[in-house]
C-alpha cells in the first residue's frame, strides 16, 4: 500500500529505529522514494532487495546523509536506478557518492543533478552495459586525459557545468554511439570559440546517427535587455546539420541571434523530422531582425512535423495583407497544432493589421502567440 499524502510521524521514526530485531524490517522493498529534511530515516533501515532509490531532500545533513548512502551501498547491492536531489552543495558528500557508487555493478539510471562525479566514478559507469541514463555535475577542473570513456548503450545524458569548456573537454574523450537525448546546462556565457568547439565535440562524440534531442541551456536568468554581446550566426549551428534525425533542438544562451530566413531554412532542410525549434526562449534574440512571416511559412513547409517554435519575427515593412491562396501555393492546407512564441519581436503600429491577417491565415488548429515589448495588439 502506498499513500504519498501521509507522513510518518516522529514517534513512528523512533519506534522503527529501535526495532527489537537485527533483521531487515523491509526485506522485500524493491523501490524507495523518500523526501525528507532531517536526514535521520535512511541511516537506520537496510533494504536488501532494493533496486530503485529516489531521495530528494531540502537540507544536507552532513555525516548523517553520508552514513545513509554508505549503508545503501553495503546493504542494497542490487541497485539499478538511483536519483539523489538536494538544494545544498557539499563537496565531501560528492566525493563519498563518487567513491561508493563504484560498488554497484548493474546500474541503469544515475541522476545526480547537484552532485559532482569524479573520474573514477565515470570510468566505472562506462563499464555498465545496461546504463541508459546519466545526469550529473561536471567539475570545471575535470582533467584532460588520453584515455577514453565508452558508453555503448547510454541514451540520455545531462551534463551540468559552470563552463561549456569543461563539457567539451569531457566530450573529447567520450564516445556516445547510442545517444538519443543530449543536454548541457551551464552557468557562464560561452565564448564563440567555446560554442564552436562544443558543437564540434558533440558531432565527434556521438558517432552514431541516433541523436534526436540536442539542448544547450545557460541557466542564469536574464535581468535586463542586453545592448552588447555575441551574435549567433548560421555558421555557429552548422555542425549540428549532421544530425539528420533531430526531433528537437533547444539553444538558450546569453547571445543575440542573427539568423535570417535563408539561414534558418537551410537548417530546416537538414532536419526534416524536426518537431521543436527553440532558439533563446528565455534569453531572447535581442536584435532588430528575425525570420519574416513568409519565412515562417516556408519553415513550416520544410518541417511538416514542427509543433513548437520559439524565434523572433521581423515585421519591419510588413504592411501588405497576405494574398489569397498563399497557403495552398505552399502546400499548407492541413490543420496543425502549433505553439509559437515570437519572443522579443517589436511589431510596429503600421504592421499590426498585416501581422494579424497573417496569423489568421496560418494552418494552425491551435495557435499561441507571445510577444515582448511590442506595440499593443
Short mmCIF file of C-alpha atoms in Angstrom, two decimals:
data_model
loop_
_atom_site.label_atom_id
_atom_site.label_comp_id
_atom_site.label_asym_id
_atom_site.label_seq_id
_atom_site.Cartn_x
_atom_site.Cartn_y
_atom_site.Cartn_z
CA UNK A 1 0.00 0.00 0.00
CA UNK A 2 1.32 3.45 -0.89
CA UNK A 3 -0.14 6.73 0.33
CA UNK A 4 2.17 9.64 -0.51
CA UNK A 5 -0.19 12.15 1.16
CA UNK A 6 0.51 10.82 4.66
CA UNK A 7 3.72 11.48 6.57
CA UNK A 8 5.44 9.18 9.01
CA UNK A 9 5.45 10.85 12.43
CA UNK A 10 8.40 11.37 14.77
CA UNK A 11 7.15 8.71 17.19
CA UNK A 12 6.95 6.19 14.37
CA UNK A 13 10.54 7.02 13.42
CA UNK A 14 11.72 6.34 16.96
CA UNK A 15 9.89 3.01 17.18
CA UNK A 16 11.15 1.80 13.82
CA UNK A 17 14.69 3.00 14.51
CA UNK A 18 14.82 0.93 17.71
CA UNK A 19 13.01 -2.17 16.50
CA UNK A 20 13.83 -5.27 18.66
CA UNK A 21 15.39 -7.20 15.78
CA UNK A 22 18.63 -7.37 13.85
CA UNK A 23 16.87 -8.44 10.67
CA UNK A 24 15.84 -6.02 7.94
CA UNK A 25 12.40 -4.61 8.65
CA UNK A 26 11.63 -4.31 4.94
CA UNK A 27 13.35 -7.26 3.24
CA UNK A 28 11.17 -7.22 0.11
CA UNK A 29 11.08 -3.50 -0.71
CA UNK A 30 12.30 -3.02 -4.29
CA UNK A 31 11.59 0.68 -4.81
CA UNK A 32 12.00 3.53 -2.32
CA UNK A 33 11.01 7.17 -2.88
CA UNK A 34 12.00 9.27 0.12
CA UNK A 35 11.71 13.02 0.64
CA UNK A 36 12.79 14.40 3.99
CA UNK A 37 14.52 17.33 5.68
CA UNK A 38 16.28 15.90 8.74
CA UNK A 39 18.40 13.12 7.30
CA UNK A 40 17.56 10.62 10.07
CA UNK A 41 15.46 7.99 8.36
CA UNK A 42 17.69 6.30 5.83
CA UNK A 43 20.63 5.63 8.13
CA UNK A 44 18.55 3.14 10.17
CA UNK A 45 17.00 0.77 7.68
CA UNK A 46 18.69 -1.73 5.36
CA UNK A 47 16.82 -2.65 2.19
CA UNK A 48 18.46 -5.82 0.85
CA UNK A 49 16.14 -6.22 -2.16
CA UNK A 50 16.16 -2.58 -3.23
CA UNK A 51 16.51 -1.91 -6.97
CA UNK A 52 15.24 1.68 -7.34
CA UNK A 53 16.21 4.50 -4.94
CA UNK A 54 14.94 8.08 -5.23
CA UNK A 55 15.97 10.51 -2.48
CA UNK A 56 15.10 14.21 -2.54
CA UNK A 57 15.81 16.42 0.44
CA UNK A 58 15.97 20.11 1.26
CA UNK A 59 18.84 20.44 3.69
CA UNK A 60 22.07 18.48 3.66
CA UNK A 61 22.64 16.60 6.89
CA UNK A 62 26.39 16.10 6.61
CA UNK A 63 27.61 12.86 8.15
CA UNK A 64 24.06 11.50 8.56
CA UNK A 65 23.41 11.58 4.84
CA UNK A 66 26.86 10.19 4.09
CA UNK A 67 26.25 7.34 6.51
CA UNK A 68 22.90 6.65 4.91
CA UNK A 69 24.42 6.47 1.44
CA UNK A 70 27.17 4.18 2.68
CA UNK A 71 24.52 1.93 4.24
CA UNK A 72 22.80 1.60 0.88
CA UNK A 73 26.00 0.61 -0.89
CA UNK A 74 26.59 -2.05 1.79
CA UNK A 75 23.07 -3.39 2.30
CA UNK A 76 21.47 -2.85 -1.13
CA UNK A 77 23.87 -4.47 -3.60
CA UNK A 78 21.39 -4.69 -6.48
CA UNK A 79 20.59 -1.02 -7.03
CA UNK A 80 19.90 -0.33 -10.70
CA UNK A 81 18.22 3.06 -10.69
CA UNK A 82 19.29 5.83 -8.33
CA UNK A 83 18.36 9.50 -8.06
CA UNK A 84 19.65 11.94 -5.42
CA UNK A 85 18.39 15.52 -5.39
CA UNK A 86 19.03 18.31 -2.88
CA UNK A 87 19.18 22.08 -2.61
CA UNK A 88 22.54 22.32 -0.92
CA UNK A 89 26.01 21.53 -2.16
CA UNK A 90 28.64 19.61 -0.24
CA UNK A 91 31.92 18.63 -1.89
CA UNK A 92 32.64 15.97 0.74
CA UNK A 93 29.33 14.26 0.04
CA UNK A 94 30.05 14.31 -3.69
CA UNK A 95 33.33 12.53 -3.03
CA UNK A 96 31.56 9.91 -0.93
CA UNK A 97 28.99 9.36 -3.67
CA UNK A 98 31.66 9.04 -6.37
CA UNK A 99 33.57 6.53 -4.28
CA UNK A 100 30.67 4.38 -3.12
CA UNK A 101 28.93 4.43 -6.49
CA UNK A 102 31.63 2.11 -7.77
CA UNK A 103 30.24 -0.69 -5.59
CA UNK A 104 27.14 -1.14 -7.74
CA UNK A 105 27.63 -3.30 -10.81
CA UNK A 106 24.26 -3.23 -12.59
CA UNK A 107 23.38 0.46 -12.79
CA UNK A 108 20.88 1.50 -15.43
CA UNK A 109 19.94 5.05 -14.38
CA UNK A 110 22.04 7.56 -12.41
CA UNK A 111 20.51 11.00 -11.76
CA UNK A 112 22.61 13.37 -9.59
CA UNK A 113 21.62 16.94 -10.67
CA UNK A 114 23.61 18.60 -7.84
CA UNK A 115 26.43 16.11 -7.30
CA UNK A 116 29.90 16.15 -8.84
CA UNK A 117 31.15 12.84 -10.16
CA UNK A 118 34.87 12.20 -10.23
CA UNK A 119 36.82 10.47 -12.97
CA UNK A 120 36.91 7.09 -11.23
CA UNK A 121 33.12 7.06 -10.96
CA UNK A 122 32.72 7.89 -14.65
CA UNK A 123 35.17 5.18 -15.62
CA UNK A 124 33.15 2.71 -13.54
CA UNK A 125 29.87 3.85 -15.12
CA UNK A 126 31.32 3.47 -18.60
CA UNK A 127 31.70 -0.24 -17.81
CA UNK A 128 27.98 -0.61 -17.11
CA UNK A 129 26.50 -2.15 -20.29
CA UNK A 130 22.93 -1.55 -19.08
CA UNK A 131 23.40 2.17 -18.27
CA UNK A 132 20.88 4.18 -20.32
CA UNK A 133 20.56 7.49 -18.41
CA UNK A 134 23.18 9.69 -16.74
CA UNK A 135 22.75 13.14 -15.15
CA UNK A 136 25.48 14.77 -13.03
CA UNK A 137 27.55 17.90 -12.37
CA UNK A 138 30.89 18.18 -14.13
CA UNK A 139 33.79 19.80 -12.32
CA UNK A 140 35.38 22.80 -14.02
CA UNK A 141 38.75 21.18 -13.30
CA UNK A 142 37.82 17.85 -14.88
CA UNK A 143 41.22 16.53 -16.01
CA UNK A 144 42.20 16.04 -19.63
CA UNK A 145 43.33 12.53 -20.44
CA UNK A 146 44.29 10.32 -23.36
CA UNK A 147 42.04 7.52 -22.09
CA UNK A 148 38.51 7.35 -23.48
CA UNK A 149 35.13 6.65 -21.92
CA UNK A 150 32.81 4.45 -23.95
CA UNK A 151 29.10 4.30 -23.07
CA UNK A 152 27.71 1.74 -25.54
CA UNK A 153 24.03 1.91 -24.57
CA UNK A 154 23.65 5.34 -22.96
CA UNK A 155 20.55 7.02 -24.43
CA UNK A 156 20.07 10.10 -22.25
CA UNK A 157 22.83 12.29 -20.82
CA UNK A 158 22.62 15.62 -18.98
CA UNK A 159 25.88 17.40 -18.21
CA UNK A 160 25.83 20.31 -15.78
CA UNK A 161 28.85 22.59 -15.55
CA UNK A 162 29.96 26.09 -14.71
CA UNK A 163 31.56 26.43 -18.14
CA UNK A 164 30.94 24.98 -21.58
CA UNK A 165 34.67 24.38 -21.93
CA UNK A 166 34.57 21.63 -19.28
CA UNK A 167 31.73 19.89 -21.15
CA UNK A 168 33.74 19.97 -24.38
CA UNK A 169 36.77 18.58 -22.56
CA UNK A 170 34.72 15.58 -21.45
CA UNK A 171 33.27 15.10 -24.94
CA UNK A 172 36.78 14.94 -26.38
CA UNK A 173 37.37 11.69 -24.51
CA UNK A 174 33.86 10.22 -24.59
CA UNK A 175 32.10 8.06 -27.19
CA UNK A 176 28.30 8.05 -27.17
CA UNK A 177 27.21 5.85 -30.09
CA UNK A 178 23.62 5.30 -28.86
CA UNK A 179 22.69 8.75 -27.51
CA UNK A 180 19.20 9.98 -28.36
CA UNK A 181 18.94 12.90 -25.87
CA UNK A 182 21.91 15.19 -25.11
CA UNK A 183 21.57 18.15 -22.73
CA UNK A 184 24.24 20.56 -21.45
CA UNK A 185 23.35 23.08 -18.72
CA UNK A 186 25.95 25.75 -17.94
CA UNK A 187 26.33 28.79 -15.68
CA UNK A 188 28.61 31.08 -17.68
CA UNK A 189 28.05 32.61 -21.08
CA UNK A 190 30.23 30.77 -23.61
CA UNK A 191 32.66 32.47 -25.96
CA UNK A 192 32.37 31.95 -29.71
CA UNK A 193 35.32 29.58 -29.63
CA UNK A 194 33.78 27.57 -26.77
CA UNK A 195 30.46 27.25 -28.61
CA UNK A 196 32.18 26.20 -31.82
CA UNK A 197 34.31 23.58 -30.07
CA UNK A 198 31.24 22.31 -28.19
CA UNK A 199 29.25 21.62 -31.34
CA UNK A 200 32.26 20.03 -32.98
CA UNK A 201 32.74 17.93 -29.84
CA UNK A 202 29.12 16.77 -29.90
CA UNK A 203 29.47 15.80 -33.54
CA UNK A 204 32.65 13.80 -32.94
CA UNK A 205 31.48 12.16 -29.69
CA UNK A 206 28.08 10.99 -30.93
CA UNK A 207 29.41 8.58 -33.51
CA UNK A 208 26.03 7.09 -34.46
CA UNK A 209 23.22 8.94 -36.22
CA UNK A 210 20.96 8.38 -33.22
CA UNK A 211 20.57 11.79 -31.58
CA UNK A 212 17.03 13.16 -31.58
CA UNK A 213 17.18 15.85 -28.87
CA UNK A 214 20.02 18.38 -28.54
CA UNK A 215 19.82 21.05 -25.83
CA UNK A 216 22.21 23.72 -24.55
CA UNK A 217 20.93 25.99 -21.77
CA UNK A 218 22.61 28.76 -19.82
CA UNK A 219 20.63 28.70 -16.59
CA UNK A 220 21.34 32.21 -15.25
CA UNK A 221 18.23 34.33 -15.60
CA UNK A 222 18.42 37.49 -17.75
CA UNK A 223 17.69 40.65 -15.78
CA UNK A 224 17.97 43.31 -18.47
CA UNK A 225 17.84 43.54 -22.24
CA UNK A 226 21.44 43.48 -23.40
CA UNK A 227 22.76 46.16 -25.75
CA UNK A 228 26.03 44.34 -26.40
CA UNK A 229 27.06 40.74 -26.75
CA UNK A 230 27.95 37.99 -29.16
CA UNK A 231 25.74 37.35 -32.15
CA UNK A 232 24.68 33.81 -33.10
CA UNK A 233 25.12 33.12 -36.80
CA UNK A 234 24.18 30.24 -39.07
CA UNK A 235 27.81 29.17 -39.17
CA UNK A 236 27.74 28.55 -35.41
CA UNK A 237 24.99 25.95 -35.82
CA UNK A 238 26.33 24.38 -38.99
CA UNK A 239 27.98 21.36 -37.25
CA UNK A 240 24.54 20.34 -35.95
CA UNK A 241 23.30 19.84 -39.51
CA UNK A 242 25.00 16.45 -39.45
CA UNK A 243 22.25 15.16 -37.14
CA UNK A 244 19.62 14.27 -39.72
CA UNK A 245 17.25 12.64 -37.24
CA UNK A 246 16.85 15.58 -34.86
CA UNK A 247 13.36 16.00 -33.43
CA UNK A 248 14.24 18.83 -31.04
CA UNK A 249 16.95 21.45 -30.88
CA UNK A 250 16.88 23.88 -27.96
CA UNK A 251 19.51 26.59 -27.60
CA UNK A 252 19.29 29.23 -24.88
CA UNK A 253 22.40 31.30 -24.11
CA UNK A 254 23.30 34.93 -23.40
CA UNK A 255 23.82 35.77 -27.05
CA UNK A 256 21.94 37.85 -29.54
CA UNK A 257 20.59 35.94 -32.52
CA UNK A 258 21.28 37.00 -36.09
CA UNK A 259 19.58 34.23 -38.08
CA UNK A 260 17.72 35.22 -41.22
CA UNK A 261 15.15 33.45 -43.41
CA UNK A 262 17.51 31.67 -45.79
CA UNK A 263 19.80 30.55 -42.98
CA UNK A 264 17.02 29.10 -40.85
CA UNK A 265 15.59 27.35 -43.89
CA UNK A 266 19.00 25.80 -44.59
CA UNK A 267 18.94 24.36 -41.08
CA UNK A 268 15.39 23.13 -41.60
CA UNK A 269 16.41 21.23 -44.72
CA UNK A 270 18.95 19.34 -42.61
CA UNK A 271 16.29 18.42 -40.02
CA UNK A 272 13.24 17.23 -41.99
CA UNK A 273 11.71 15.49 -38.96
CA UNK A 274 12.06 18.45 -36.58
CA UNK A 275 9.23 18.90 -34.06
CA UNK A 276 10.65 21.54 -31.66
CA UNK A 277 12.81 24.50 -32.71
CA UNK A 278 13.60 26.57 -29.62
CA UNK A 279 16.16 29.34 -30.05
CA UNK A 280 16.75 31.55 -27.00
CA UNK A 281 13.25 31.20 -25.49
CA UNK A 282 14.36 32.93 -22.25
CA UNK A 283 17.42 34.97 -23.23
CA UNK A 284 15.69 36.33 -26.32
CA UNK A 285 17.03 37.27 -29.75
CA UNK A 286 17.58 40.93 -28.77
CA UNK A 287 18.17 42.03 -32.34
CA UNK A 288 16.01 44.06 -34.72
CA UNK A 289 15.83 41.28 -37.30
CA UNK A 290 14.48 37.79 -37.28
CA UNK A 291 12.56 35.49 -39.56
CA UNK A 292 9.87 37.15 -41.65
CA UNK A 293 6.25 35.96 -41.71
CA UNK A 294 6.76 34.47 -45.17
CA UNK A 295 9.95 32.81 -43.93
CA UNK A 296 7.96 31.28 -41.09
CA UNK A 297 5.51 29.75 -43.59
CA UNK A 298 8.41 28.29 -45.56
CA UNK A 299 9.81 26.87 -42.34
CA UNK A 300 6.50 25.12 -41.67
CA UNK A 301 6.57 23.82 -45.22
CA UNK A 302 10.09 22.37 -44.90
CA UNK A 303 9.39 20.83 -41.47
CA UNK A 304 5.86 19.39 -41.59
CA UNK A 305 6.15 17.99 -38.06
CA UNK A 306 7.01 21.30 -36.36
CA UNK A 307 4.78 21.81 -33.32
CA UNK A 308 6.74 24.19 -31.06
CA UNK A 309 8.70 27.18 -32.32
CA UNK A 310 10.44 29.98 -30.43
CA UNK A 311 12.07 32.68 -32.52
CA UNK A 312 11.85 36.37 -33.31
CA UNK A 313 9.88 37.62 -36.29
CA UNK A 314 10.87 40.60 -38.38
CA UNK A 315 7.80 42.64 -39.34
CA UNK A 316 9.60 45.80 -40.43
CA UNK A 317 7.90 46.95 -43.60
CA UNK A 318 5.34 44.15 -43.41
CA UNK A 319 2.22 46.14 -44.18
CA UNK A 320 0.54 44.33 -47.09
CA UNK A 321 -2.11 41.75 -46.34
CA UNK A 322 -1.12 38.21 -47.34
CA UNK A 323 -2.52 37.24 -50.78
CA UNK A 324 -5.31 34.69 -51.03
CA UNK A 325 -4.11 31.24 -52.00
CA UNK A 326 -0.74 31.74 -50.27
CA UNK A 327 -1.09 28.66 -48.10
CA UNK A 328 -2.26 26.47 -50.97
CA UNK A 329 0.73 27.55 -53.03
CA UNK A 330 3.00 26.29 -50.24
CA UNK A 331 1.02 23.10 -49.66
CA UNK A 332 -0.03 24.24 -46.17
CA UNK A 333 -3.71 23.37 -46.12
CA UNK A 334 -3.97 20.72 -43.40
CA UNK A 335 -4.73 22.00 -39.85
CA UNK A 336 -1.85 21.65 -37.40
CA UNK A 337 -1.40 22.16 -33.68
CA UNK A 338 1.45 24.64 -33.29
CA UNK A 339 2.76 26.65 -30.35
CA UNK A 340 4.58 29.78 -31.48
CA UNK A 341 6.48 32.15 -29.21
CA UNK A 342 7.88 35.13 -31.10
CA UNK A 343 9.97 36.38 -28.18
CA UNK A 344 11.33 39.92 -28.37
CA UNK A 345 9.64 40.90 -31.62
CA UNK A 346 8.86 44.59 -31.89
CA UNK A 347 5.73 44.93 -34.02
CA UNK A 348 5.26 48.46 -35.29
CA UNK A 349 1.80 50.01 -35.31
CA UNK A 350 1.63 50.13 -39.11
CA UNK A 351 2.32 46.39 -39.29
CA UNK A 352 -0.39 45.28 -36.86
CA UNK A 353 -3.20 44.74 -39.45
CA UNK A 354 -0.96 42.72 -41.79
CA UNK A 355 0.51 40.65 -38.93
CA UNK A 356 -2.99 39.96 -37.56
CA UNK A 357 -4.15 38.86 -41.02
CA UNK A 358 -1.09 36.68 -41.40
CA UNK A 359 -1.73 34.95 -38.09
CA UNK A 360 -5.35 34.42 -39.08
CA UNK A 361 -4.40 32.54 -42.23
CA UNK A 362 -1.79 30.24 -40.74
CA UNK A 363 -2.53 26.48 -40.95
CA UNK A 364 -2.84 26.09 -37.19
CA UNK A 365 -5.72 24.49 -35.35
CA UNK A 366 -4.18 25.74 -32.09
CA UNK A 367 -2.09 28.89 -32.05
CA UNK A 368 -0.37 30.62 -29.12
CA UNK A 369 1.26 33.98 -29.76
CA UNK A 370 3.54 35.65 -27.24
CA UNK A 371 5.46 38.88 -27.84
CA UNK A 372 7.61 41.15 -25.70
CA UNK A 373 7.79 44.92 -25.93
CA UNK A 374 5.51 45.10 -28.95
CA UNK A 375 3.00 47.70 -29.98
CA UNK A 376 -0.27 46.77 -28.21
CA UNK A 377 -2.30 44.44 -30.44
#
